[in-house]
Short mmCIF file of the C-alpha atoms (twelve columns), coordinates in Angstrom:
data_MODEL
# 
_entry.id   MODEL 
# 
loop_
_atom_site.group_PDB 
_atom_site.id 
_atom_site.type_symbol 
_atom_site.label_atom_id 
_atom_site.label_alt_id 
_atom_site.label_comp_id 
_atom_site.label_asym_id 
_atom_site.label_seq_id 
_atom_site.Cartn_x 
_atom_site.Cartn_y 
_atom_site.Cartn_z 
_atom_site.pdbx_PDB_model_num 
ATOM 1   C CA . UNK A 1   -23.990 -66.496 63.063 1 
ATOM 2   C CA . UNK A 2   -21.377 -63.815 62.561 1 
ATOM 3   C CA . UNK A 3   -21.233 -62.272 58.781 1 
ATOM 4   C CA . UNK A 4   -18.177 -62.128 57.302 1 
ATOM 5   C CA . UNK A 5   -16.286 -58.635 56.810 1 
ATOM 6   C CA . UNK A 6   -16.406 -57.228 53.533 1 
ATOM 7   C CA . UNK A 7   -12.365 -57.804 51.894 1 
ATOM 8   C CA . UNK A 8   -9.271  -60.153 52.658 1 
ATOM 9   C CA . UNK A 9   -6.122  -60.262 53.891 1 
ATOM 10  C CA . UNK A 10  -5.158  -62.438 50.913 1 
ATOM 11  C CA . UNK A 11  -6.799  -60.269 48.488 1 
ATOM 12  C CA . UNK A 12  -4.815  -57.199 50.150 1 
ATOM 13  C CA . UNK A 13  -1.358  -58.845 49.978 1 
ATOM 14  C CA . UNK A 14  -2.065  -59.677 46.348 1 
ATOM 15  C CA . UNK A 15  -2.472  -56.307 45.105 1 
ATOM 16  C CA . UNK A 16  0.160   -54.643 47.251 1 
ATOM 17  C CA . UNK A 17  2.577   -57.729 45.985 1 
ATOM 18  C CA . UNK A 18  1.642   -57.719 42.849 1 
ATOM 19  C CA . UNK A 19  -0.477  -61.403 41.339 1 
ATOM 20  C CA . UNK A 20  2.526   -62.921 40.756 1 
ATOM 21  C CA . UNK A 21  3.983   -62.956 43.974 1 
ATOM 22  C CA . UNK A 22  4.788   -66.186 45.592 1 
ATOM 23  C CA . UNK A 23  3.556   -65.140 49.057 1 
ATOM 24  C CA . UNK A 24  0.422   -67.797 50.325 1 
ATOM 25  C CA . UNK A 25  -1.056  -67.791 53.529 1 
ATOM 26  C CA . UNK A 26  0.101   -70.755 56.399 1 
ATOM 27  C CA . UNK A 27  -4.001  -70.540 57.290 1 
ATOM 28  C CA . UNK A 28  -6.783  -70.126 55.220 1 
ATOM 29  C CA . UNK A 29  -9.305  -67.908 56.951 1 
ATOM 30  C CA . UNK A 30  -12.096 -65.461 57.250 1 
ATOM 31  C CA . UNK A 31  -13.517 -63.208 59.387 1 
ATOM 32  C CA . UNK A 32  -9.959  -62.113 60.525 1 
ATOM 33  C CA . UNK A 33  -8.223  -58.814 60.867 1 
ATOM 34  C CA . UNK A 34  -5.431  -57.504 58.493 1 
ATOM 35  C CA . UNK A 35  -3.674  -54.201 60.202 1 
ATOM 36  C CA . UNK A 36  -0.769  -52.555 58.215 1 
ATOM 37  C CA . UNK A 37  1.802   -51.719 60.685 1 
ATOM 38  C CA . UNK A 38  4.353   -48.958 60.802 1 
ATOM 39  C CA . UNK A 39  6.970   -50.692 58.808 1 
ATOM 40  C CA . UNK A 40  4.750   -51.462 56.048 1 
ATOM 41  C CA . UNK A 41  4.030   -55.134 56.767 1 
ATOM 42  C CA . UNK A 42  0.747   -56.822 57.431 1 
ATOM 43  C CA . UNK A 43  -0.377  -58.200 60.642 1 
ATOM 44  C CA . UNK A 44  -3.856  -60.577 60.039 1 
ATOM 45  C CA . UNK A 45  -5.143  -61.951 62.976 1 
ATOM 46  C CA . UNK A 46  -6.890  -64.643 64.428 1 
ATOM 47  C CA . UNK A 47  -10.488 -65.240 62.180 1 
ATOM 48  C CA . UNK A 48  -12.362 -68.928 61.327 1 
ATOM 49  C CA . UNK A 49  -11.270 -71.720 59.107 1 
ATOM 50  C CA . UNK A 50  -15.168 -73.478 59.423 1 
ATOM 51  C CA . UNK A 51  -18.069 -72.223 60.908 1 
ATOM 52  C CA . UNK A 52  -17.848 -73.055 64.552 1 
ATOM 53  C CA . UNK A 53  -14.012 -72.441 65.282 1 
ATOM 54  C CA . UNK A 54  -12.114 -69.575 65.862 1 
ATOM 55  C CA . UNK A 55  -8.278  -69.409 65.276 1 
ATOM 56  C CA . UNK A 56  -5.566  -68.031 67.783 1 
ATOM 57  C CA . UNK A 57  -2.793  -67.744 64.523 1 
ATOM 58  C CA . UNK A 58  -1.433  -64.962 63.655 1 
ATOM 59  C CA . UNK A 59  0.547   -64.484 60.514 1 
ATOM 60  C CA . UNK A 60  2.649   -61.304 59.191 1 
ATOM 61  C CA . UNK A 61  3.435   -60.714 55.586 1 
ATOM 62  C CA . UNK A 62  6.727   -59.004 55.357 1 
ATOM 63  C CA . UNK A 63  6.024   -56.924 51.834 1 
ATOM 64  C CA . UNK A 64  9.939   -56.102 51.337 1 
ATOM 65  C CA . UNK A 65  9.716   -59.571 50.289 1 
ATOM 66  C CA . UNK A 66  6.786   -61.437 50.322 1 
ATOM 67  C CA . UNK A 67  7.235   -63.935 52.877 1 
ATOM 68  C CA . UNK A 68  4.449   -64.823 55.323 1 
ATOM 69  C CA . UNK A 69  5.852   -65.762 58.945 1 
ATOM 70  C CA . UNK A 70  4.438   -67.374 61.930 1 
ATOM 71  C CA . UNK A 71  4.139   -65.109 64.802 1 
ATOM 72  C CA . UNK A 72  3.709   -66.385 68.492 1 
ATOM 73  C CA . UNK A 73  -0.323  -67.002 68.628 1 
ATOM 74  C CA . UNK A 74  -3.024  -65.285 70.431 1 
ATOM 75  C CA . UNK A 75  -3.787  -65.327 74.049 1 
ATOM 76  C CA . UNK A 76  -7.449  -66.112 73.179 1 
ATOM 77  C CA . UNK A 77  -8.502  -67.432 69.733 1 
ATOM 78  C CA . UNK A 78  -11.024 -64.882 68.094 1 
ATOM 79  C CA . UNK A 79  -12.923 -64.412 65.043 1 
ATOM 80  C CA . UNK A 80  -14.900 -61.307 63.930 1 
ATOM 81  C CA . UNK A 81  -12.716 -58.828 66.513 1 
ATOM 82  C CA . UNK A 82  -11.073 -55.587 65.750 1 
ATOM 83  C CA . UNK A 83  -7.651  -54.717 65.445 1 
ATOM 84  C CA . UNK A 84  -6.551  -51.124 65.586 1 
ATOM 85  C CA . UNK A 85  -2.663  -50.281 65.672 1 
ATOM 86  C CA . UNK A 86  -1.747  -47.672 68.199 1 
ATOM 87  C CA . UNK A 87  0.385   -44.701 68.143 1 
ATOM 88  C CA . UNK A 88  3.243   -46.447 70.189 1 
ATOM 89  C CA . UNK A 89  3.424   -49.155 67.086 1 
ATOM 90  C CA . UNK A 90  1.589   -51.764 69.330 1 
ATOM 91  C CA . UNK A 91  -1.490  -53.419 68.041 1 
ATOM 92  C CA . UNK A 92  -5.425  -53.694 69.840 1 
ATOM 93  C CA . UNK A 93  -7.227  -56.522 69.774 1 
ATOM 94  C CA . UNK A 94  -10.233 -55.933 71.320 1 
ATOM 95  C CA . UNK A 95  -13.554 -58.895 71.457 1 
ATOM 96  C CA . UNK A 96  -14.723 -61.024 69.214 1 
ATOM 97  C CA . UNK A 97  -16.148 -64.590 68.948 1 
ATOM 98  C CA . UNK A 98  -14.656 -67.116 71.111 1 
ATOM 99  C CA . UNK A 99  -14.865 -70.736 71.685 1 
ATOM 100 C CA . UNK A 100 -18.395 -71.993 72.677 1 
ATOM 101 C CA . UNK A 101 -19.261 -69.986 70.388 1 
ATOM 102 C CA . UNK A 102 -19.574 -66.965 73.241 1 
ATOM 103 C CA . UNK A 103 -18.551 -63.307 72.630 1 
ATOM 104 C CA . UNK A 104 -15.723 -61.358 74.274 1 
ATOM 105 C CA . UNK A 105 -15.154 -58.418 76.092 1 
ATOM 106 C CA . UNK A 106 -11.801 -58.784 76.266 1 
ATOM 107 C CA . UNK A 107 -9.145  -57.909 74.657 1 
ATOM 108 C CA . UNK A 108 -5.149  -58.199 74.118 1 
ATOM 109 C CA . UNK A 109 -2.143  -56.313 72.362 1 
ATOM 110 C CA . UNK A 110 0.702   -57.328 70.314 1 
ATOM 111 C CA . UNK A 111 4.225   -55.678 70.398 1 
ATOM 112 C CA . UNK A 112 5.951   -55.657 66.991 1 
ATOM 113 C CA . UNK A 113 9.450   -54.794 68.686 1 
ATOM 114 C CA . UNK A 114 8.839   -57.849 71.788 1 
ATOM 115 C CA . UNK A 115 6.939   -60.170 69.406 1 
ATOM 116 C CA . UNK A 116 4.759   -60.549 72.200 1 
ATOM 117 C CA . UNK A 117 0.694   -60.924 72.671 1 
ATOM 118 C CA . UNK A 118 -0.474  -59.232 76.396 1 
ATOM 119 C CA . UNK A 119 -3.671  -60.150 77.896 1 
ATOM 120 C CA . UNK A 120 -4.939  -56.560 79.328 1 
ATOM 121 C CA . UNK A 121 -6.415  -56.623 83.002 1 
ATOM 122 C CA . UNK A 122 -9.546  -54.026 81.985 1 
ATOM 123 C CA . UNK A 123 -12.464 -55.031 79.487 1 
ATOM 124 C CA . UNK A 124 -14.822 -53.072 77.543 1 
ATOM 125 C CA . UNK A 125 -18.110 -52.481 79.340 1 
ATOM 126 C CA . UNK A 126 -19.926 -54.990 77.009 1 
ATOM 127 C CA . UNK A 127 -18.898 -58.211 74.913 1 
ATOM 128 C CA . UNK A 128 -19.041 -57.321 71.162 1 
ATOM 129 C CA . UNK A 129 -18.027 -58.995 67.999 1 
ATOM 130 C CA . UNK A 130 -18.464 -56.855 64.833 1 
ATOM 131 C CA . UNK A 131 -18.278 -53.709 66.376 1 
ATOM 132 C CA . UNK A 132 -15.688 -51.244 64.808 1 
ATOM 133 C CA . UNK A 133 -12.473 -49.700 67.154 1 
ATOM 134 C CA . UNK A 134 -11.901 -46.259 65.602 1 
ATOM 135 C CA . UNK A 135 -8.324  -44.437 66.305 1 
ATOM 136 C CA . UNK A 136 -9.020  -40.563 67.464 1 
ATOM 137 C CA . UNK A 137 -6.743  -38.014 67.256 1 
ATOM 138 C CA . UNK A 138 -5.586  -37.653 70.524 1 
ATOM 139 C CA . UNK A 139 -4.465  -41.223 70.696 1 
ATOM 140 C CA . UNK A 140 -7.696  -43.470 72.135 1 
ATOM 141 C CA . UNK A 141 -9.496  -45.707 70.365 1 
ATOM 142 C CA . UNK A 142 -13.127 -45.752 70.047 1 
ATOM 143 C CA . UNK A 143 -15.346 -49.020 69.780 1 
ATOM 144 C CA . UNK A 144 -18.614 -48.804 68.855 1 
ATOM 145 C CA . UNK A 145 -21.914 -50.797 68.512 1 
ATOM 146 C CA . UNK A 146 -21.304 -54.909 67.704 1 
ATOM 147 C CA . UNK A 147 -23.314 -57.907 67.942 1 
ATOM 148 C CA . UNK A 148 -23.182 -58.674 71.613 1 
ATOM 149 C CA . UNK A 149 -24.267 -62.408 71.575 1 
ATOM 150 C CA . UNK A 150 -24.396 -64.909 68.606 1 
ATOM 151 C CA . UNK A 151 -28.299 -64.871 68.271 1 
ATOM 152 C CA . UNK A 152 -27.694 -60.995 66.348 1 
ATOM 153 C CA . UNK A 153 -28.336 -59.388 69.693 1 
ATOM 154 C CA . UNK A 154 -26.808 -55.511 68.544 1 
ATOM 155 C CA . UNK A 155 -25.847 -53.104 70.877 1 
ATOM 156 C CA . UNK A 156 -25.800 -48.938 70.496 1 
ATOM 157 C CA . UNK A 157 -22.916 -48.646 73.505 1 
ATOM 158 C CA . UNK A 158 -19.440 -47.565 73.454 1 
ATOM 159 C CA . UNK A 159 -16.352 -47.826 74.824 1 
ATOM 160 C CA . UNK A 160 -12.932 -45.682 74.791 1 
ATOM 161 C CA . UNK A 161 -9.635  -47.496 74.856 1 
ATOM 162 C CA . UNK A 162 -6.371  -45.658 76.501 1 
ATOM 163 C CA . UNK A 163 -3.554  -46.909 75.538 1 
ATOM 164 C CA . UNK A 164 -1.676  -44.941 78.566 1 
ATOM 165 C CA . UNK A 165 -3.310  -46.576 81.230 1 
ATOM 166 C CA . UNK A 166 -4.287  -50.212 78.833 1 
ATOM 167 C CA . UNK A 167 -8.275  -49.884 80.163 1 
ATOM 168 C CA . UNK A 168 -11.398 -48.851 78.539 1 
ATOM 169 C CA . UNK A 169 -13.925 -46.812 79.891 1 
ATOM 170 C CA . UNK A 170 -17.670 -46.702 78.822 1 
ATOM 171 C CA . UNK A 171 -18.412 -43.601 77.137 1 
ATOM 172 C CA . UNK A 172 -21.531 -41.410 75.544 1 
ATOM 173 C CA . UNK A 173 -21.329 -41.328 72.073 1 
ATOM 174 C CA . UNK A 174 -25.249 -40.031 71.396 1 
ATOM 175 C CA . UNK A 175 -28.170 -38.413 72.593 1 
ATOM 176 C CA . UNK A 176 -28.576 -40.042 75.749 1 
ATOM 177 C CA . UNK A 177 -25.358 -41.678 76.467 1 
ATOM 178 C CA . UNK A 178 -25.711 -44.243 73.290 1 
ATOM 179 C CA . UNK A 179 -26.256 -44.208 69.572 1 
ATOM 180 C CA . UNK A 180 -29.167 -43.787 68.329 1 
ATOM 181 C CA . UNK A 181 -29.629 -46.978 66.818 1 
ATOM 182 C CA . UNK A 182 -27.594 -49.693 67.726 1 
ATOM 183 C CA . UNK A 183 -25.555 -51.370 65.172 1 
ATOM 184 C CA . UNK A 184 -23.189 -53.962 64.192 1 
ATOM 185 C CA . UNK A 185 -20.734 -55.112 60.567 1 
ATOM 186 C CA . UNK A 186 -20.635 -51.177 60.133 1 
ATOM 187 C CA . UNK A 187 -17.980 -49.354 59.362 1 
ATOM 188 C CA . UNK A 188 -16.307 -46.266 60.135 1 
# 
């Protein structure tokens, strides 16, 4: 059974609002994502309201004010994904659970300025949930490791995200084409 992530979104919009702040999430939830966009508001996505469920939501807190709006909802309801926002402002959603409970290789943006969710056409090599998706300098994102099955299966492989061409390619990232030791609810 997927672990949930150290911190909350909740917890996160109370200290950057300040305790007394009227602002209350539309869904209670865990094992979501919380990205801080360019414009300084929060994006938390997706996540699980019981134990067998995972949500397609998606929420934004708008911290000029404190409000919390309802954005258009995922393509594919996910819990324990990643979320990485790119250089061009949109927003990487990549795996995950899924209904069944089964685990995703797929993956989806969102576009602040369209208020949009897009499916992408490419996958990463390997369905993952818990992994971590790592911006790089040059622009790609890098997932690693993740739990590639909900019986703790962990994997060691990685993938490299291009937001120019919206595909992922498997990659080496260790001796041997892999990490050393696969891994999964890491950080980085």
């Amino acid at each position: 059974r997927p672990r949930p992530r150290p911190g909350s979104s909740v917890l996160a919009a109370l200290l950057f609002l300040g305790a007394g702040s009227a602002a209350s999430a539309q869904v209670a939830r865990y094992n979501q994502t919380s990205t801080l966009l360019s414009n300084g508001n929060i994006l938390v996505v997706g996540g699980m309201t019981n134990a067998v469920t995972p949500l397609n939501t998606v929420e934004m807190t708008i911290t000029t004010n404190g409000v919390i709006a309802t954005l258009p909802t995922l393509n594919v309801a996910r819990a324990s994904h990643t979320a990485t926002l790119l250089p061009d402002g949109r927003v990487l959603v990549t795996g995950g659970l899924i209904a069944g409970p089964n685990v995703t290789a797929g993956a989806e943006t969102y576009n602040p300025a369209t208020n949009q969710w897009t499916v992408l056409g490419s996958a990463m090599a390997s369905a993952r949930l818990n992994h971590t998706a790592t911006l790089l300098p040059n622009g790609k994102v890098l997932i690693t490791g993740g739990q590639t099955d909900t019986a703790n299966s962990v994997t060691a492989d990685c993938d490299i995200f291009d937001p120019a061409t919206n595909s992922f390619a498997s990659t080496p990232c260790g001796a041997g084409g892999a990490m050393q030791m696969a891994r999964a609810a890491h950080t980085a």
